[in-house]
PDB file of C-alpha atoms in Angstrom:
ATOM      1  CA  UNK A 180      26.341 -20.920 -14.778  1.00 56.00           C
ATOM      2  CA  UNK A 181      25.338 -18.659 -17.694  1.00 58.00           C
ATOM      3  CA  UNK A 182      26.131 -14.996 -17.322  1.00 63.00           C
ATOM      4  CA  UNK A 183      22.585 -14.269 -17.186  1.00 62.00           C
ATOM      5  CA  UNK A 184      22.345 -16.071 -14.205  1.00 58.00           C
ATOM      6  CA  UNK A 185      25.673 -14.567 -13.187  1.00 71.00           C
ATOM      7  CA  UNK A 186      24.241 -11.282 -13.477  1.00 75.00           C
ATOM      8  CA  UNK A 187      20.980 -11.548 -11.779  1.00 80.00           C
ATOM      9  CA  UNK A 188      23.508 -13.095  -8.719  1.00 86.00           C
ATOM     10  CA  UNK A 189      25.761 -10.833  -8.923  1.00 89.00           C
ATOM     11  CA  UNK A 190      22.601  -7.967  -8.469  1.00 89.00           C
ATOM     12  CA  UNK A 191      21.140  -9.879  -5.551  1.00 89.00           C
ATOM     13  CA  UNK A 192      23.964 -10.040  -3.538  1.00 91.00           C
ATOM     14  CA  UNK A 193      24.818  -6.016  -4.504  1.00 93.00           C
ATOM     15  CA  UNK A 194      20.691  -5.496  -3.755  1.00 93.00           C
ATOM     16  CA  UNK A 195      20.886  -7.494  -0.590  1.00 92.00           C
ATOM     17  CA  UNK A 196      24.678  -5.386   0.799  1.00 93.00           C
ATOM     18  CA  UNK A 197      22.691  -2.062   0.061  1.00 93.00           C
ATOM     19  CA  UNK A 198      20.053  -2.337   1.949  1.00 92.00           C
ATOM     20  CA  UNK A 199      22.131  -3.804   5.176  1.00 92.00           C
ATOM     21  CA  UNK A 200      24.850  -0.944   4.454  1.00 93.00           C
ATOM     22  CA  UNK A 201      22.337   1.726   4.233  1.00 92.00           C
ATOM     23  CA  UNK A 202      20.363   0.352   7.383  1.00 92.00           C
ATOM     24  CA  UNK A 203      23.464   0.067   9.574  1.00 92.00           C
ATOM     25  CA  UNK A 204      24.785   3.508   8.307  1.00 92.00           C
ATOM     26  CA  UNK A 205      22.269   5.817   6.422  1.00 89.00           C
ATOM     27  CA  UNK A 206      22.437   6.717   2.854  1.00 87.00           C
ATOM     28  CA  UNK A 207      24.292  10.029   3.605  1.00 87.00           C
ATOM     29  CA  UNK A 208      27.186   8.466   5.342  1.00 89.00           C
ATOM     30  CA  UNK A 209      27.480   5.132   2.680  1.00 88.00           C
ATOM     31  CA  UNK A 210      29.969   5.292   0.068  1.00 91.00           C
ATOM     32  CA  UNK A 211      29.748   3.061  -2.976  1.00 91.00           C
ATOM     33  CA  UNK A 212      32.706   1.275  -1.896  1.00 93.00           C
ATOM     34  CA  UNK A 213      31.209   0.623   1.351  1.00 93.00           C
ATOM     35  CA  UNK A 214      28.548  -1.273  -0.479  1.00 93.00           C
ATOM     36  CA  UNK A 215      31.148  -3.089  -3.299  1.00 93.00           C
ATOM     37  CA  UNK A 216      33.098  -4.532  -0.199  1.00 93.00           C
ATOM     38  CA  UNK A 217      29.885  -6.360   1.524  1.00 93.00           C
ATOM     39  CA  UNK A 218      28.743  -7.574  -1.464  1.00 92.00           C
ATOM     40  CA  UNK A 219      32.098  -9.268  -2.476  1.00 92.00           C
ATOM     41  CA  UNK A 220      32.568  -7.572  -5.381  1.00 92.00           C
ATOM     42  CA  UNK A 221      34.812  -4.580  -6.918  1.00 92.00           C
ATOM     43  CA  UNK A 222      33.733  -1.326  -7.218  1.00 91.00           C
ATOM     44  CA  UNK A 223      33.817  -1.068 -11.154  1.00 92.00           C
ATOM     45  CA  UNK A 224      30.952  -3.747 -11.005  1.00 91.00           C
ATOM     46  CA  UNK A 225      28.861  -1.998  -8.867  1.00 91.00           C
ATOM     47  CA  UNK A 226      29.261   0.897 -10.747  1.00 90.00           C
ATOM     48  CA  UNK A 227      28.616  -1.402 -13.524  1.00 90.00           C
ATOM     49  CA  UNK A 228      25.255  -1.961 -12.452  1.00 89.00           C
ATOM     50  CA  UNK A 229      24.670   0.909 -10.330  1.00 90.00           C
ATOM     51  CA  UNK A 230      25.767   4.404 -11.669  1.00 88.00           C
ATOM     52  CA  UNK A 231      24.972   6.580  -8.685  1.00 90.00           C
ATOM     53  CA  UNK A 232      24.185   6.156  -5.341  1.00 89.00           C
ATOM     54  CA  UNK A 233      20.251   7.513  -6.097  1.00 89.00           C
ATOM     55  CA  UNK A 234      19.829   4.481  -8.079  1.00 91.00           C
ATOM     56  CA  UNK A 235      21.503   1.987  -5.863  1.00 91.00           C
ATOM     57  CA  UNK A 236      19.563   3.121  -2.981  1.00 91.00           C
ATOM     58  CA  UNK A 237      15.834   3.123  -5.095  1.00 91.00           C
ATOM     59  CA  UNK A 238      16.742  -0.287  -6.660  1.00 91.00           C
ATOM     60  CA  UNK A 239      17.354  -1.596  -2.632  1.00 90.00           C
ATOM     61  CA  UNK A 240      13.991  -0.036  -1.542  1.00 89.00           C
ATOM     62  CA  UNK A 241      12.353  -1.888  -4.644  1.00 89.00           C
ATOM     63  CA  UNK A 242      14.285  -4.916  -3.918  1.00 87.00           C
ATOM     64  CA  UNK A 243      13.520  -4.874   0.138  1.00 86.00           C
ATOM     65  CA  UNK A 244       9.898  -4.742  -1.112  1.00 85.00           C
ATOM     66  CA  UNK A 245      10.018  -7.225  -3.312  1.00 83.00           C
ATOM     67  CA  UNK A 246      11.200  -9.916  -1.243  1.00 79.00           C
ATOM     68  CA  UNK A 247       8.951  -9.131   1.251  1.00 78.00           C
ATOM     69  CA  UNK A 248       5.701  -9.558  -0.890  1.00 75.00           C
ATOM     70  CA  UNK A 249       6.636 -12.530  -2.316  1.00 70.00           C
ATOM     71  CA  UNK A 250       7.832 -14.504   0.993  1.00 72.00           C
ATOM     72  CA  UNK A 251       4.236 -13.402   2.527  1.00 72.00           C
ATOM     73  CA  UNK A 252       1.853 -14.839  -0.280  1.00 70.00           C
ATOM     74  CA  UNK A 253       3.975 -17.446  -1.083  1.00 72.00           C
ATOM     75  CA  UNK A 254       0.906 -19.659  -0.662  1.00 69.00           C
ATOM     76  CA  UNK A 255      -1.986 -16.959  -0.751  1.00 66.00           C
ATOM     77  CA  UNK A 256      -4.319 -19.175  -3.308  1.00 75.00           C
ATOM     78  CA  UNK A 257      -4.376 -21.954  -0.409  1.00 78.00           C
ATOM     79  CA  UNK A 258      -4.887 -20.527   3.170  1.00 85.00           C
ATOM     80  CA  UNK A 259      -8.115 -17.695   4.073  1.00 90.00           C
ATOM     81  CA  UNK A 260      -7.701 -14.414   3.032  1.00 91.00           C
ATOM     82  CA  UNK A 261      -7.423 -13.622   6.787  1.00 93.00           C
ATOM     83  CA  UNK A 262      -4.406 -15.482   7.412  1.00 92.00           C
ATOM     84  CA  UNK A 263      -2.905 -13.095   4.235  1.00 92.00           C
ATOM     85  CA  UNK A 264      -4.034 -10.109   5.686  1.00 94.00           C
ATOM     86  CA  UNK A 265      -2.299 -10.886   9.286  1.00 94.00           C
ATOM     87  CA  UNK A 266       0.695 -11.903   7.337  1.00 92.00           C
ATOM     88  CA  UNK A 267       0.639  -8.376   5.630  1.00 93.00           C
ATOM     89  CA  UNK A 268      -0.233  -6.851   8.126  1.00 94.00           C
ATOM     90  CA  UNK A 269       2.475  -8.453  10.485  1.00 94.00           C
ATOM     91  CA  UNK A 270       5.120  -7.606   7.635  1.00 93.00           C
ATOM     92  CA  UNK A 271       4.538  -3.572   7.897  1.00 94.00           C
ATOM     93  CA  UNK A 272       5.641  -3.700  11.345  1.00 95.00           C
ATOM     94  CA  UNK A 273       9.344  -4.371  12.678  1.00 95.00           C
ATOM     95  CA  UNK A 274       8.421  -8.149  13.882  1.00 91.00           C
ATOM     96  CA  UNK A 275      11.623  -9.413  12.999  1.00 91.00           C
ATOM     97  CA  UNK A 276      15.056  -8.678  12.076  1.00 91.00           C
ATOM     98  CA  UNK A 277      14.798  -8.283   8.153  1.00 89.00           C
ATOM     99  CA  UNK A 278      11.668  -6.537   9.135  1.00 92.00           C
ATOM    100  CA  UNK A 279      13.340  -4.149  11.403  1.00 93.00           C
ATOM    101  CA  UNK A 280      16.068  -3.760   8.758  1.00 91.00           C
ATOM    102  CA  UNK A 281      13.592  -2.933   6.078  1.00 92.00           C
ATOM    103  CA  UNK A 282      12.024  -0.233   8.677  1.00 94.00           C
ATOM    104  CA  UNK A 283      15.302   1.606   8.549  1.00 94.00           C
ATOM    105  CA  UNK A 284      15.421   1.917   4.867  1.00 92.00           C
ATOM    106  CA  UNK A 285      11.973   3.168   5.305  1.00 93.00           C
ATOM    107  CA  UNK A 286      12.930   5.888   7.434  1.00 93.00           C
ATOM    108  CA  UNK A 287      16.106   6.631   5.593  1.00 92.00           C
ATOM    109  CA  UNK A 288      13.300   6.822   2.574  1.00 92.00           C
ATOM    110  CA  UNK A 289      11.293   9.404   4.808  1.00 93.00           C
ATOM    111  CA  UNK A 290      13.965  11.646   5.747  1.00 92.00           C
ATOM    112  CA  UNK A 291      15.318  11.810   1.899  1.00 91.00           C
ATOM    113  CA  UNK A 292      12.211  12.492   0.343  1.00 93.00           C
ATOM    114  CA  UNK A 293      11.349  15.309   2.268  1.00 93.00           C
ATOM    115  CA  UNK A 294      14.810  17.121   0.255  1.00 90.00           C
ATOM    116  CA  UNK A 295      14.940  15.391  -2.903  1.00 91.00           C
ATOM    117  CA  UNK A 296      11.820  15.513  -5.545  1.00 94.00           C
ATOM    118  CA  UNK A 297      12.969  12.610  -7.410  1.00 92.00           C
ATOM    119  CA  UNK A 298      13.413  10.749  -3.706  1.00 92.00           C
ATOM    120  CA  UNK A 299       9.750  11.975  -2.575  1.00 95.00           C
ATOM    121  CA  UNK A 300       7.785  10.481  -6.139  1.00 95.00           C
ATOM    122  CA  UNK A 301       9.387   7.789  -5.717  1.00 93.00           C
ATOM    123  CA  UNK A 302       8.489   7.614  -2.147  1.00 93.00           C
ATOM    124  CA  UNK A 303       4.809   8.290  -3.078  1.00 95.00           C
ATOM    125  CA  UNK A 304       4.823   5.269  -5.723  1.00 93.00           C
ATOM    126  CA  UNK A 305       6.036   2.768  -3.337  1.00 92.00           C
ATOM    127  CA  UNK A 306       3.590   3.683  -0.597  1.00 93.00           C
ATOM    128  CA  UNK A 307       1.053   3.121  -3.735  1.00 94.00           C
ATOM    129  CA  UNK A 308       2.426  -0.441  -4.627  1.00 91.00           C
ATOM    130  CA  UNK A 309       1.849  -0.818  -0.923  1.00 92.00           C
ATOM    131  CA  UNK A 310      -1.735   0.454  -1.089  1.00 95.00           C
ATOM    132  CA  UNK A 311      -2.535  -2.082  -3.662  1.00 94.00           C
ATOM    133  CA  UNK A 312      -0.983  -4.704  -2.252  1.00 92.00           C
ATOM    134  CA  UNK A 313      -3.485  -4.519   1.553  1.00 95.00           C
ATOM    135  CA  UNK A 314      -5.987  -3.758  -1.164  1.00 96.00           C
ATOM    136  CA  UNK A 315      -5.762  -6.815  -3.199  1.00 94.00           C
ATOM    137  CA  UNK A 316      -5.573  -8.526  -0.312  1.00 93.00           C
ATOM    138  CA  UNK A 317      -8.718  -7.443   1.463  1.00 96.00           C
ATOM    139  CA  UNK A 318     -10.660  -7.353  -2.159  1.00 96.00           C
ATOM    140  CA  UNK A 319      -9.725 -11.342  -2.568  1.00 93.00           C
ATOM    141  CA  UNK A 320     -11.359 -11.680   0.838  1.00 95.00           C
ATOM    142  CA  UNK A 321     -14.207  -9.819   0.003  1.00 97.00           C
ATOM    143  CA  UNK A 322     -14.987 -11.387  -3.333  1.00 95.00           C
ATOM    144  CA  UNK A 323     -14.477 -14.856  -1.804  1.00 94.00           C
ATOM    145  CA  UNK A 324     -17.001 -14.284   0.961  1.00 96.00           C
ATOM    146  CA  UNK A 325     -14.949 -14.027   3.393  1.00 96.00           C
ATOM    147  CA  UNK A 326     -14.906 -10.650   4.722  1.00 97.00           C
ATOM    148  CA  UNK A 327     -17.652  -7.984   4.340  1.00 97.00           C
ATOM    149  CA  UNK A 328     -17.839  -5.371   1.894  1.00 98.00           C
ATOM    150  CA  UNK A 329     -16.287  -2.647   3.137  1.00 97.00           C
ATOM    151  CA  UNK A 330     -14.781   0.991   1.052  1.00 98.00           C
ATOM    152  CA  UNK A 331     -11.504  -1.286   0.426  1.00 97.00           C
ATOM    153  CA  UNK A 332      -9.517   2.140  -0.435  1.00 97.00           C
ATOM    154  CA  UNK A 333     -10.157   3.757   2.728  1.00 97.00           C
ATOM    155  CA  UNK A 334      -9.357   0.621   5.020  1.00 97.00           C
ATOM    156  CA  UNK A 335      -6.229  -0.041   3.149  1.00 97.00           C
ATOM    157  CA  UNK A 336      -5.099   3.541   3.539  1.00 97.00           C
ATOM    158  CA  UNK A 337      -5.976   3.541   7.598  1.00 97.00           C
ATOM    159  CA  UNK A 338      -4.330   0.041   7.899  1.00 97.00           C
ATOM    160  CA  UNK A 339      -1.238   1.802   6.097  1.00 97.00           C
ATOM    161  CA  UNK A 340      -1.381   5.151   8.654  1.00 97.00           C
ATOM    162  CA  UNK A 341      -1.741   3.008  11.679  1.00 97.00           C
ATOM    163  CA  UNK A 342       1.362   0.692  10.557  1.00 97.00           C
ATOM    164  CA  UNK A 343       3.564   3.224  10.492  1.00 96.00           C
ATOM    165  CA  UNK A 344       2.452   5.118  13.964  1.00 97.00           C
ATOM    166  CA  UNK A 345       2.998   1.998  15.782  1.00 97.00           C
ATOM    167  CA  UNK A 346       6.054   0.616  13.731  1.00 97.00           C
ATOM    168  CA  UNK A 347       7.670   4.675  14.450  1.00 96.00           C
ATOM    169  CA  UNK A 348       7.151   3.798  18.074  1.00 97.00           C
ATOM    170  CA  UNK A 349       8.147   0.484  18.138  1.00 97.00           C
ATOM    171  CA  UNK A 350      11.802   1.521  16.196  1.00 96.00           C
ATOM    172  CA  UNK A 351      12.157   3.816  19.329  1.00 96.00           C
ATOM    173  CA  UNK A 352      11.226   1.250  21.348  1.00 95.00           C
ATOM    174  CA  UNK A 353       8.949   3.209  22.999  1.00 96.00           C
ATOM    175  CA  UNK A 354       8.241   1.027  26.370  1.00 95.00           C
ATOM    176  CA  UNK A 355       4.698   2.069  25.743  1.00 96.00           C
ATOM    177  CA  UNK A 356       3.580  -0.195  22.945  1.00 96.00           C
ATOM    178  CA  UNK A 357       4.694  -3.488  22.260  1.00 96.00           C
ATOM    179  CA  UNK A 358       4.359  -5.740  19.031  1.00 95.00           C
ATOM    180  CA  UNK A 359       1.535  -7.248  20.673  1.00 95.00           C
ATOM    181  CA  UNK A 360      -0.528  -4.527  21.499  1.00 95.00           C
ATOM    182  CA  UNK A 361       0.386  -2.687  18.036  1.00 97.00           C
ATOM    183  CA  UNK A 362      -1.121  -5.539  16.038  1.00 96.00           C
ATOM    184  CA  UNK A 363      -4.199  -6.237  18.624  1.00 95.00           C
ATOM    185  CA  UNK A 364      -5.043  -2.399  17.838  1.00 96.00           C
ATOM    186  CA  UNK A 365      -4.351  -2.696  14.020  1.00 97.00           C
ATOM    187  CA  UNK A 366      -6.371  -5.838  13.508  1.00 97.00           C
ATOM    188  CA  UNK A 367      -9.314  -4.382  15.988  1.00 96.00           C
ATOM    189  CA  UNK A 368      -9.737  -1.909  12.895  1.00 95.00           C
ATOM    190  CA  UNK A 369      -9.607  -4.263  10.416  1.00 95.00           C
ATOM    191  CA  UNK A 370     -11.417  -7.221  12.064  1.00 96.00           C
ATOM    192  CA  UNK A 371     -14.438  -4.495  12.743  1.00 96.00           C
ATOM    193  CA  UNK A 372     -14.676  -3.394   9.000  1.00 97.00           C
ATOM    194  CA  UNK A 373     -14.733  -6.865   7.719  1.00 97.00           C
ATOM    195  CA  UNK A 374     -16.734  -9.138  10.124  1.00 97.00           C
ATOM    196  CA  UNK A 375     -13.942 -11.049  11.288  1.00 96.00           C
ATOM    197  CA  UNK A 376     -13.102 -12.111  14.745  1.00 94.00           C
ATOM    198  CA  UNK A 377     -10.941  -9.984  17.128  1.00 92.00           C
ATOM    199  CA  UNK A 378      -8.185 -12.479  17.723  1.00 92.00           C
ATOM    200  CA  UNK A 379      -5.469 -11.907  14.617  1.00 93.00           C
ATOM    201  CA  UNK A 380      -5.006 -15.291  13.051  1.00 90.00           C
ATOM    202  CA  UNK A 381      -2.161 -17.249  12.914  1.00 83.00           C
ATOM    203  CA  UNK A 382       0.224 -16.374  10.476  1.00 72.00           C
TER     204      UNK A 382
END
């Protein structure tokens, strides 16, 4: 194995003990070590790669992203754009363990931002990679005939806002809503702005 490919392993498995760390604990209460011990590997080398815990914890956000995007249009070019939107749309709610997970690094996200400046614009800048990611999604649609032309920027941003109401309630389990009825409600809004049918396709 070169140490290229060494490296980028050795930053997975750091990326990937971060985010579970921080989800199980909160990024107040981790400590570096904390982190170093999950991920099999000594504290110098996280340090290594990750001087502070700031970075650590923006580079696990990023990361936690990441993965996600690429997972749901790992074959985007090949099924209808609706079946990418439900997948999308399916991934900003908790609708499955590693989804749940990333919810908590979302709200860790929240509650930092709202006392760190750096924390918040970087906060801002994800929720706009997120933006343009529904976006892209719904413009493929529309360009392919698919959906109907709609003011893409203003469905993507309601899409967004309703995601997290009914993924806050959900991570209270609030006996209220369900997964079901949060993505029937979502997908009403989105299936009325682009002529598609009510049921949410398959994923």
């Amino acid at each position: 194995m070169s140490t290229k490919v060494r490296t980028a392993d050795t930053r997975e498995r750091i990326l990937t003990a971060a985010c579970e760390v921080i989800a199980e604990t909160g990024f107040e209460k981790i400590r570096m070590r904390m982190v170093a011990e999950r991920a099999g590997v000594s504290t110098a080398l996280l340090h290594y790669h990750f001087d502070t815990r700031e970075k650590l914890f923006t580079e696990a956000m990023t990361h936690s992203f990441a993965n996600t995007a690429v997972d749901v249009e790992r074959d985007a070019e090949s099924v209808p754009a609706a079946v990418t939107l439900a997948r999308i749309l399916r991934s900003l709610l908790p609708t499955d363990p590693q989804l749940h997970q990333d919810w908590r690094l979302w709200q860790e996200l929240w509650v930092r931002a709202l006392r760190d400046e750096r924390t918040r614009r970087f906060a801002v800048d994800l929720y706009a990679q997120l933006h343009a990611w529904v976006a892209d999604a719904v413009r493929r649609g529309i360009a392919s005939g698919e959906f109907t032309p709609t003011d893409v920027d203003e469905l993507s941003t309601l899409l967004l806002s309703l995601s997290d109401g009914y993924g806050i309630r959900l991570m209270l389990r609030d006996p209220t809503v369900t997964l079901e009825t949060a993505l029937t409600a979502i997908w009403r809004h989105c299936s009325a702005a682009l002529g598609l049918p009510d049921t949410i396709p398959e994923a």
